[in-house]
């Protein structure tokens, strides 16, 4: 029956099986982990999509609300002016049949349409102007012309005619060099509100002329004119604004350009007004492109009176996106981007204009889907998978090492058992055969019987040494071996051990040559233990040098130590094995290959003994050239000297 130990012994194929198991487990773990994480990602992406769809609905609803609210405000503002500062974004134009007003008032520097203020017809001044024209050619006196305009002024009742006459009178007076009178006329003209002369507001024309006449003395007046132009005091056309603003800046000496935003809004309003449908209806909205920029126009009112808000598409989009973790974009029916950002590779929730009743199609996209980041849970999962993988790899390699060691130990043990049994068998067989022959009385002749007795003694001594060696080694390993130190000469120790070998080597043709120092080499040692160590080294040297039968044993002092060496010219030991051979049950490959008997215990025992003496053992060897084992022991005198 197979013993339990054999059952428990790991089979040889366990290592590859374990390795395969670890690899398969790891692959399975990695696959499951990957699937698991991927699943999580898909769920997260799905959740993010749902969130985006929700956000898109909320944005659309918010925009619809904002649009309705803006429409309500516009309806109210068509009837009554908006409160100051309104609208906050863009510009509001309120128009009726005759007038067009912009809110907030200073947001437009010039208007899209001409002012509706009255102006006296030029025909009223035909005669005066004809006279003025002749005076330039025929030197008719300007005094007459001035009188003509004065008469016209005296008879004029309506402010427009008075303004026309005053403007012309002041002009003639300027030509005559009567600056003070001209300025007085301009001052009167400046005081007439809401009339036009030569197409421009009378007050502006007069104040500009006054500035020109008194530029050197009255810069403040010119600065005030510039400020009034920036405040949009008059309704001017673009050309008028540019001319008078340039003049005011020149005369006041100020180089400040008007604000780019105000200029831009004025320009946008002018272009939008031009593109507006002739009869737009009571309510409506549309996107208009001005110089490549989108503008959103929304209007309310009746045919007679209408409020038009010109603004940017952000007006609706921005507040609707506030507080949402998403980015939005609005696209018009031609696919042009009006506001926001379109992310090309990201998922976006789309709401078409038809679905939402909004003027644009809306795209809402989030950041999470485009660049999925590892969420905390995913990181935890990944961490778990990695920890499990580390455990499998670590555990697998630990078990593999343990099994390998176990296999190695069992191999060494079985090698040892077979080697030792072989060692035992040969002396035992000879003892048994010889003693049988002797017992049966088959040996004739005293001489021959003597040889048999000697052989019996030799073989039993060998057997005893073997048993003692094993017992000694067992004691050493257990740490219970007792050493009895005494001072002895290295030379006498070596000579004693070498002489023990004489009967053994006499027949085999081997020889041991001693090459010791003449000086005394005293050591403190257990003579029996040291003899065992030396015997092992000499025995090995003889065993492993079959072709060169001489073995050299020497001794000497090196520094404070005594060195005893055993040299041979035998098989030698590979460099890679020179450390390992001092381990128990370890045999060299050359020894095993040459089928030399041994247990692998000799050198381990030597190392133990030498270490117990406070010394060390070294080996110098080359494969095929021989080996030298040297035992270094503290010299006895040196020891005394140290104490
Ligand atoms: P073994 O019983 O095998 O001789 P040892 O412990 O005495 O065991 O030696 C261990 C190994 O060291 C040997 O198996 C052999 O390979 C190697 N060895 C020891 N001494 C010598 C030597 N003098 N020459 C070559 N190899 C040696």
XYZ file of C-alpha atoms and ligand atoms in Angstrom:
670
model
C 0.000 0.000 0.000
C 1.256 3.506 -0.764
C 2.183 5.317 2.474
C 0.395 8.538 3.354
C 3.601 10.542 2.914
C 3.835 9.386 -0.684
C 0.264 10.432 -1.280
C 0.949 13.843 0.110
C 4.163 14.277 -1.848
C 3.538 16.793 -4.659
C 3.619 15.163 -8.105
C 6.211 16.421 -10.586
C 3.717 17.971 -12.966
C 2.343 20.178 -10.167
C 4.524 23.166 -11.111
C 3.390 23.482 -14.742
C -0.168 22.760 -13.591
C 0.054 25.490 -10.975
C 1.544 27.878 -13.503
C -1.213 27.095 -16.006
C -3.817 27.525 -13.274
C -2.361 30.924 -12.282
C -2.238 32.080 -15.909
C -5.805 30.953 -16.573
C -7.027 32.568 -13.323
C -5.239 35.787 -14.168
C -6.653 35.861 -17.689
C -10.120 35.133 -16.365
C -9.756 37.786 -13.705
C -8.488 40.336 -16.215
C -11.326 39.472 -18.590
C -13.977 39.708 -15.874
C -12.420 42.913 -14.529
C -12.328 44.443 -17.972
C -15.933 43.407 -18.654
C -17.002 44.699 -15.276
C -15.357 48.065 -15.746
C -16.643 48.310 -19.294
C -20.143 47.548 -18.105
C -19.822 50.288 -15.530
C -18.655 52.665 -18.228
C -21.585 51.827 -20.460
C -24.002 52.362 -17.582
C -22.312 55.650 -16.713
C -22.412 56.762 -20.337
C -26.084 55.832 -20.514
C -26.785 57.786 -17.346
C -24.874 60.766 -18.682
C -26.913 60.603 -21.901
C -30.155 60.558 -19.980
C -28.930 63.504 -17.968
C -28.117 65.365 -21.169
C -31.556 64.601 -22.622
C -33.105 65.974 -19.442
C -30.862 69.018 -19.599
C -31.848 69.601 -23.232
C -35.541 69.600 -22.273
C -34.854 71.988 -19.434
C -32.792 74.300 -21.648
C -35.507 74.309 -24.331
C -38.185 75.081 -21.727
C -36.070 77.846 -20.188
C -35.428 79.370 -23.606
C -39.109 79.223 -24.483
C -39.890 80.945 -21.181
C -37.253 83.630 -21.815
C -38.613 84.164 -25.328
C -42.190 84.555 -24.071
C -41.062 86.940 -21.335
C -39.085 89.041 -23.808
C -42.133 89.106 -26.111
C -44.321 90.355 -23.232
C -41.849 93.071 -22.385
C -41.713 94.147 -26.022
C -45.490 94.377 -26.227
C -45.437 96.644 -23.197
C -42.522 98.712 -24.494
C -44.279 99.258 -27.806
C -46.878 101.245 -25.861
C -44.743 102.924 -23.204
C -40.991 103.551 -22.987
C -39.034 100.876 -21.098
C -37.713 101.580 -17.602
C -34.264 103.137 -17.562
C -31.420 100.745 -18.333
C -33.739 98.347 -20.212
C -33.202 96.322 -22.267
C -29.968 95.153 -20.664
C -28.683 93.374 -23.758
C -28.914 94.702 -27.302
C -30.876 97.679 -28.423
C -34.600 98.362 -28.527
C -36.019 100.306 -31.441
C -39.547 101.660 -31.021
C -41.018 102.938 -34.261
C -44.240 104.479 -35.450
C -45.143 106.072 -38.737
C -43.055 109.197 -38.085
C -40.384 108.430 -35.524
C -37.847 105.836 -34.570
C -36.468 105.869 -31.031
C -33.664 103.778 -29.613
C -33.504 102.492 -26.005
C -31.411 102.857 -23.920
C -30.974 106.259 -25.556
C -27.204 106.383 -25.705
C -26.762 102.854 -27.053
C -26.947 104.032 -30.678
C -24.572 106.770 -31.803
C -26.403 107.090 -35.102
C -29.744 105.813 -36.381
C -30.782 103.594 -39.212
C -33.339 106.136 -40.513
C -33.299 109.882 -40.993
C -34.698 112.143 -38.267
C -38.323 113.220 -38.669
C -37.708 116.744 -37.293
C -39.087 119.523 -39.564
C -36.885 121.599 -41.840
C -37.848 124.742 -43.710
C -38.090 124.177 -47.474
C -35.065 125.584 -49.307
C -37.405 127.441 -51.706
C -38.185 129.943 -48.928
C -34.652 131.198 -49.139
C -34.175 131.060 -52.903
C -34.037 134.825 -53.415
C -31.681 135.418 -50.545
C -29.383 132.651 -51.668
C -29.436 133.922 -55.273
C -28.392 137.349 -53.976
C -25.701 135.729 -51.844
C -24.449 133.837 -54.895
C -24.293 137.041 -56.961
C -22.471 138.895 -54.202
C -19.682 136.403 -54.570
C -19.490 137.021 -58.349
C -20.509 140.629 -58.784
C -19.331 142.071 -55.518
C -22.850 143.041 -54.554
C -22.633 143.951 -50.963
C -23.091 141.260 -48.427
C -24.881 143.788 -46.255
C -27.848 143.555 -48.591
C -27.856 139.779 -48.351
C -27.736 139.954 -44.551
C -30.661 142.388 -44.577
C -32.627 140.046 -46.834
C -32.182 137.191 -44.352
C -33.013 139.505 -41.434
C -36.261 140.480 -43.126
C -37.113 136.837 -43.687
C -36.307 136.180 -40.016
C -38.528 139.000 -38.870
C -41.506 137.672 -40.787
C -40.974 133.978 -39.933
C -43.226 132.457 -37.367
C -42.443 128.755 -37.403
C -39.184 127.596 -35.747
C -37.971 125.734 -38.849
C -38.052 128.873 -41.039
C -36.486 130.930 -38.287
C -33.743 128.360 -37.962
C -33.158 128.345 -41.742
C -32.944 132.118 -41.845
C -30.683 132.312 -38.794
C -28.305 129.722 -40.169
C -27.980 131.622 -43.457
C -27.687 135.020 -41.745
C -24.934 133.743 -39.476
C -23.157 132.358 -42.515
C -23.202 135.738 -44.292
C -22.067 137.537 -41.147
C -19.135 135.124 -40.896
C -18.245 135.937 -44.493
C -18.367 139.646 -43.647
C -16.004 139.041 -40.741
C -18.557 140.163 -38.166
C -17.783 137.264 -35.866
C -19.531 138.572 -32.767
C -22.803 139.077 -34.653
C -22.421 135.683 -36.361
C -21.920 134.058 -32.992
C -25.003 135.788 -31.603
C -27.010 134.430 -34.559
C -25.630 130.925 -33.994
C -26.472 131.175 -30.312
C -30.062 131.964 -31.202
C -30.088 129.101 -33.660
C -28.738 126.695 -31.007
C -31.659 127.552 -28.783
C -34.270 126.349 -31.299
C -35.055 122.703 -30.489
C -36.235 119.866 -32.708
C -35.725 121.468 -36.112
C -33.280 120.712 -38.837
C -31.176 122.929 -41.023
C -29.312 121.570 -44.040
C -30.505 118.088 -43.034
C -28.866 118.207 -39.570
C -30.241 119.228 -36.172
C -30.167 123.055 -35.928
C -28.695 122.964 -32.438
C -25.827 120.724 -33.574
C -25.076 122.885 -36.628
C -25.078 126.047 -34.474
C -22.960 124.578 -31.679
C -20.450 123.251 -34.163
C -20.188 126.716 -35.813
C -19.815 128.352 -32.381
C -17.052 125.920 -31.558
C -15.276 126.746 -34.792
C -15.536 130.481 -34.146
C -14.361 130.263 -30.545
C -12.239 127.152 -30.665
C -9.162 128.761 -29.180
C -11.073 130.403 -26.331
C -13.799 127.935 -25.470
C -12.567 124.350 -25.520
C -15.136 123.349 -22.908
C -17.963 124.080 -25.346
C -16.296 121.801 -27.906
C -15.790 119.072 -25.280
C -19.468 119.403 -24.288
C -20.421 119.019 -27.954
C -18.346 115.835 -28.172
C -19.920 114.481 -24.984
C -23.429 115.245 -26.299
C -22.629 113.422 -29.525
C -21.546 110.367 -27.471
C -24.704 110.667 -25.411
C -26.705 110.511 -28.668
C -28.403 113.836 -27.999
C -29.400 114.136 -31.633
C -30.720 111.629 -34.119
C -28.028 111.553 -36.767
C -27.224 109.514 -39.804
C -23.950 107.622 -39.871
C -22.303 110.251 -42.115
C -23.472 113.093 -39.890
C -22.210 111.411 -36.760
C -18.825 110.677 -38.259
C -18.447 114.231 -39.556
C -19.545 116.036 -36.381
C -17.750 113.660 -34.028
C -14.548 114.130 -36.029
C -15.004 117.891 -35.864
C -15.801 117.923 -32.133
C -12.775 115.750 -31.405
C -10.550 118.003 -33.528
C -11.825 121.252 -32.000
C -11.759 120.006 -28.412
C -8.335 118.474 -28.927
C -9.518 115.129 -27.608
C -8.380 111.994 -29.401
C -10.836 109.584 -27.722
C -12.614 107.404 -30.279
C -16.226 106.474 -29.504
C -16.780 103.156 -27.748
C -16.466 100.220 -30.180
C -19.563 98.575 -28.660
C -21.705 101.655 -29.326
C -20.350 101.879 -32.871
C -20.977 98.166 -33.391
C -24.547 98.363 -32.114
C -25.222 101.427 -34.297
C -23.888 99.564 -37.308
C -25.816 96.386 -36.456
C -29.051 98.358 -35.966
C -28.571 100.069 -39.339
C -27.983 96.787 -41.160
C -30.745 94.922 -39.352
C -33.210 97.672 -40.139
C -32.295 97.381 -43.779
C -32.839 93.599 -43.754
C -36.095 93.728 -41.814
C -39.120 92.696 -43.830
C -41.083 95.681 -45.119
C -44.286 94.547 -43.469
C -43.136 92.268 -40.681
C -46.504 91.718 -39.006
C -47.465 92.226 -35.403
C -45.055 89.725 -33.938
C -42.058 87.766 -35.108
C -38.456 86.787 -34.606
C -35.537 85.897 -36.816
C -31.782 85.481 -36.907
C -29.912 87.908 -39.110
C -26.228 87.769 -40.009
C -24.339 91.057 -39.825
C -20.717 91.018 -40.996
C -20.500 87.299 -40.236
C -21.981 87.675 -36.727
C -25.380 86.313 -35.778
C -27.980 88.743 -34.448
C -31.318 87.800 -32.986
C -34.238 90.128 -33.759
C -37.602 89.868 -32.067
C -40.519 92.281 -32.479
C -44.002 92.878 -31.088
C -46.657 95.530 -31.604
C -49.229 96.621 -34.117
C -48.806 97.754 -37.686
C -48.662 101.390 -36.500
C -46.321 101.032 -33.539
C -43.730 98.418 -33.034
C -40.961 97.525 -30.549
C -37.997 95.697 -32.074
C -35.305 94.174 -29.903
C -31.981 93.608 -31.624
C -29.803 91.363 -29.515
C -27.412 88.397 -29.607
C -28.563 84.760 -29.488
C -26.778 84.388 -26.122
C -29.577 86.417 -24.582
C -31.739 83.289 -24.623
C -29.059 80.618 -24.417
C -26.861 81.786 -21.574
C -29.452 82.055 -18.783
C -30.964 78.747 -19.878
C -27.605 76.987 -19.460
C -26.851 78.569 -16.094
C -26.299 75.968 -13.377
C -26.133 73.041 -15.821
C -23.049 70.846 -16.139
C -23.269 70.899 -19.920
C -22.413 73.013 -22.916
C -25.003 74.133 -25.414
C -25.081 75.332 -28.987
C -27.783 76.884 -31.149
C -27.822 76.331 -34.910
C -30.045 78.097 -37.438
C -32.038 76.421 -40.199
C -29.045 76.681 -42.569
C -26.864 74.791 -40.107
C -24.879 77.859 -39.089
C -23.705 78.043 -35.496
C -25.315 81.000 -33.740
C -23.994 80.604 -30.232
C -22.163 78.119 -28.037
C -19.837 75.292 -29.050
C -20.503 72.148 -31.074
C -18.336 69.256 -29.956
C -17.654 67.079 -32.985
C -16.969 63.754 -31.220
C -19.197 64.113 -28.217
C -22.707 62.846 -27.793
C -25.236 65.691 -27.901
C -28.928 65.790 -27.080
C -30.654 67.540 -29.994
C -33.907 69.493 -29.910
C -35.040 70.698 -33.312
C -36.759 74.037 -33.858
C -39.944 72.203 -34.871
C -39.998 70.273 -31.566
C -39.368 73.230 -29.308
C -41.073 76.137 -31.145
C -37.768 77.950 -30.728
C -36.097 79.812 -33.575
C -33.100 77.420 -33.544
C -32.081 73.810 -33.170
C -30.364 73.196 -29.845
C -27.462 70.839 -29.120
C -26.634 70.013 -25.510
C -23.464 68.059 -24.840
C -21.571 67.170 -21.716
C -17.944 66.690 -20.883
C -18.234 63.240 -19.268
C -19.099 61.287 -22.393
C -16.362 62.569 -24.601
C -13.568 61.944 -22.142
C -14.769 59.272 -19.781
C -12.907 59.554 -16.517
C -12.578 56.754 -14.016
C -15.251 57.293 -11.440
C -14.614 56.371 -7.855
C -16.461 53.048 -8.186
C -14.582 52.113 -11.323
C -11.342 52.937 -9.577
C -12.382 50.730 -6.682
C -13.175 47.877 -9.071
C -9.882 48.284 -10.839
C -8.104 48.354 -7.483
C -9.858 45.152 -6.408
C -8.907 43.400 -9.644
C -5.294 44.518 -9.286
C -5.146 43.383 -5.634
C -6.610 39.996 -6.609
C -4.123 39.681 -9.455
C -1.268 40.510 -7.071
C -2.559 37.895 -4.641
C -2.783 35.248 -7.357
C 0.683 36.023 -8.700
C 2.213 36.350 -5.213
C 0.449 33.259 -3.836
C 1.234 31.254 -6.974
C 4.921 32.086 -6.874
C 5.029 31.379 -3.122
C 3.406 27.978 -3.578
C 5.621 27.273 -6.589
C 8.732 28.057 -4.571
C 7.532 25.909 -1.689
C 6.798 23.009 -4.036
C 10.124 23.410 -5.791
C 11.927 23.340 -2.480
C 9.968 20.324 -1.409
C 10.788 18.546 -4.663
C 14.431 19.482 -4.243
C 14.504 18.224 -0.654
C 12.851 14.942 -1.618
C 15.297 14.566 -4.511
C 18.238 15.227 -2.201
C 16.824 12.838 0.383
C 16.349 10.046 -2.136
C 19.856 10.687 -3.572
C 21.186 10.566 -0.037
C 19.387 7.368 0.832
C 20.586 5.616 -2.316
C 24.150 6.916 -1.825
C 24.277 5.966 1.852
C 22.750 2.559 1.293
C 25.343 1.933 -1.385
C 28.108 3.016 1.032
C 26.727 0.635 3.654
C 26.117 -2.238 1.330
C 29.658 -2.768 0.008
C 31.463 -3.119 3.431
C 28.555 -5.125 4.783
C 28.650 -7.511 1.807
C 32.394 -8.035 2.142
C 32.110 -8.558 5.924
C 29.327 -11.058 5.440
C 31.061 -13.018 2.690
C 34.433 -13.136 4.459
C 32.945 -14.087 7.826
C 30.868 -16.833 6.129
C 33.940 -18.247 4.427
C 35.843 -18.138 7.716
C 32.946 -19.689 9.632
C 32.659 -22.559 7.168
C 36.404 -23.140 7.551
C 37.017 -22.926 3.880
C 40.152 -20.809 4.185
C 43.294 -22.768 4.015
C 46.509 -21.461 5.264
C 47.246 -19.118 8.157
C 48.553 -16.373 5.914
C 45.441 -16.279 3.841
C 43.236 -16.298 6.915
C 45.277 -13.340 8.245
C 44.507 -11.396 5.055
C 40.804 -12.119 5.532
C 40.922 -10.942 9.124
C 42.643 -7.698 8.115
C 40.048 -7.111 5.421
C 37.306 -7.705 7.975
C 38.890 -5.149 10.318
C 39.253 -2.597 7.506
C 35.701 -2.980 6.287
C 34.189 -2.838 9.761
C 36.297 0.251 10.537
C 34.956 1.845 7.359
C 31.449 0.933 8.411
C 32.006 2.325 11.868
C 33.352 5.582 10.433
C 30.355 5.837 8.210
C 27.945 5.353 11.069
C 29.933 7.690 13.314
C 30.040 10.262 10.550
C 26.295 10.184 10.205
C 25.773 10.319 13.954
C 28.257 13.158 14.283
C 26.601 15.078 11.541
C 23.232 14.546 13.205
C 24.646 15.873 16.472
C 26.242 18.835 14.752
C 23.009 19.702 13.016
C 21.157 19.478 16.307
C 23.864 21.629 17.930
C 24.619 19.064 20.641
C 28.104 18.021 19.503
C 30.601 18.631 22.332
C 34.162 19.708 21.431
C 37.134 19.152 23.675
C 39.762 21.719 22.756
C 43.401 21.193 23.450
C 46.579 22.660 22.062
C 48.104 20.510 19.392
C 50.560 20.811 16.533
C 49.105 20.932 13.048
C 52.000 18.761 11.846
C 51.233 15.930 14.277
C 47.521 16.048 13.437
C 48.212 15.840 9.712
C 50.776 13.095 10.104
C 48.406 11.015 12.265
C 45.511 11.276 9.810
C 47.755 10.646 6.763
C 49.181 7.524 8.407
C 45.643 6.210 8.921
C 45.260 6.174 5.138
C 48.424 4.120 4.513
C 46.780 0.652 4.657
C 43.956 1.909 2.419
C 46.186 3.436 -0.261
C 48.962 0.885 -0.142
C 47.324 -1.388 -2.711
C 45.637 1.267 -4.840
C 48.867 3.005 -5.874
C 47.938 6.327 -4.267
C 50.321 8.373 -2.197
C 49.993 11.244 0.253
C 52.848 13.709 0.321
C 53.291 16.026 3.257
C 54.612 19.518 2.567
C 54.381 21.180 5.985
C 56.320 24.109 7.447
C 59.260 23.396 9.702
C 58.141 25.974 12.265
C 55.686 24.997 14.917
C 52.016 25.629 14.031
C 50.058 25.193 17.253
C 46.277 25.183 17.164
C 43.553 24.950 19.787
C 41.390 22.129 18.489
C 39.369 19.052 19.256
C 41.763 16.415 17.895
C 39.016 13.942 16.975
C 36.806 16.485 15.262
C 39.711 18.040 13.400
C 40.880 14.560 12.339
C 37.392 13.875 10.953
C 37.527 17.115 8.951
C 40.994 16.412 7.580
C 40.093 12.797 6.853
C 37.115 13.948 4.793
C 39.259 16.317 2.723
C 41.970 13.703 2.073
C 39.333 11.085 1.310
C 37.728 13.420 -1.266
C 41.113 14.299 -2.803
C 41.881 10.594 -3.274
C 38.358 9.832 -4.509
C 38.199 12.600 -7.094
C 41.697 12.279 -8.582
C 41.778 8.804 -10.102
C 44.305 9.761 -12.806
C 46.806 11.554 -10.584
C 47.337 9.331 -7.560
C 49.317 11.819 -5.483
C 47.648 14.033 -2.903
C 49.538 16.809 -1.115
C 48.766 17.855 2.428
C 50.516 20.913 3.870
C 50.381 23.291 6.807
C 51.856 26.648 7.732
C 51.197 29.970 9.423
C 49.608 32.891 7.549
C 49.323 35.997 9.691
C 47.633 34.998 12.911
C 46.176 31.854 11.433
C 47.325 28.346 10.780
C 46.409 27.029 7.345
C 46.121 23.307 6.558
C 45.570 22.507 2.911
C 44.775 19.389 0.917
C 45.689 19.595 -2.758
C 45.024 17.245 -5.653
C 45.279 17.242 -9.431
C 41.943 15.597 -9.920
C 38.608 16.351 -11.567
C 38.250 19.856 -10.129
C 34.983 21.629 -9.358
C 32.989 23.966 -11.628
C 33.058 27.595 -10.463
C 29.271 27.688 -10.214
C 29.282 24.789 -7.725
C 32.122 25.883 -5.467
C 29.834 27.539 -2.915
C 27.077 24.960 -3.017
C 29.202 21.889 -2.309
C 29.503 22.952 1.354
C 25.734 22.450 1.770
C 24.437 19.154 3.136
C 23.503 16.417 0.641
C 24.978 18.479 -2.210
C 27.107 16.615 -4.699
C 29.017 18.095 -7.592
C 27.921 17.361 -11.145
C 31.350 16.013 -12.127
C 31.287 13.614 -9.162
C 27.844 12.353 -10.020
C 28.747 12.031 -13.717
C 31.891 10.033 -12.934
C 29.771 7.734 -10.755
C 31.947 8.328 -7.703
C 30.212 7.180 -4.550
C 29.373 9.713 -1.862
C 26.687 11.084 0.402
C 27.146 14.833 -0.003
C 27.718 15.170 3.726
C 31.526 15.306 3.971
C 32.138 18.982 3.198
C 29.063 20.071 5.165
C 30.538 18.339 8.162
C 33.970 19.937 7.582
C 32.355 23.368 7.435
C 30.533 22.711 10.722
C 33.686 21.560 12.512
C 35.869 24.397 11.214
C 33.219 26.975 12.109
C 33.025 25.529 15.629
C 36.800 26.172 15.887
C 36.382 29.808 14.864
C 37.977 29.179 11.490
C 36.935 28.954 7.877
C 37.328 26.656 4.904
C 37.995 27.788 1.343
C 38.341 26.053 -1.987
C 40.378 26.995 -5.060
C 39.663 24.771 -8.017
C 39.563 24.576 -11.792
C 37.613 21.991 -13.653
C 39.966 19.245 -14.920
C 43.024 20.722 -13.165
C 42.485 19.875 -9.511
C 41.429 21.468 -6.244
C 42.940 22.859 -3.067
C 40.846 22.912 0.102
C 42.314 25.045 2.899
C 41.253 25.088 6.533
C 42.173 28.318 8.348
C 42.266 28.108 12.126
C 43.314 30.727 14.662
C 46.886 30.017 15.785
C 46.991 28.982 19.444
C 49.648 31.568 20.412
C 47.781 34.351 18.697
C 44.718 33.391 20.663
C 46.608 33.631 23.906
C 48.155 36.931 22.840
C 44.692 38.358 22.048
C 43.308 37.423 25.470
P 30.674 13.388 -1.350
O 30.236 12.330 -0.463
O 29.871 13.488 -2.588
O 32.128 13.389 -1.625
P 31.260 15.849 -0.023
O 30.418 16.764 0.792
O 32.492 15.362 0.571
O 30.308 14.747 -0.562
O 31.619 16.650 -1.315
C 30.650 17.338 -2.005
C 31.012 17.414 -3.458
O 32.162 18.229 -3.646
C 31.403 16.106 -4.072
O 30.253 15.376 -4.517
C 32.296 16.531 -5.224
O 31.540 16.838 -6.363
C 32.921 17.795 -4.715
N 34.293 17.562 -4.236
C 34.694 17.544 -2.947
N 36.035 17.389 -2.899
C 36.503 17.320 -4.159
C 37.784 17.185 -4.779
N 38.896 17.054 -4.045
N 37.897 17.183 -6.127
C 36.775 17.323 -6.885
N 35.513 17.456 -6.362
C 35.384 17.462 -5.017
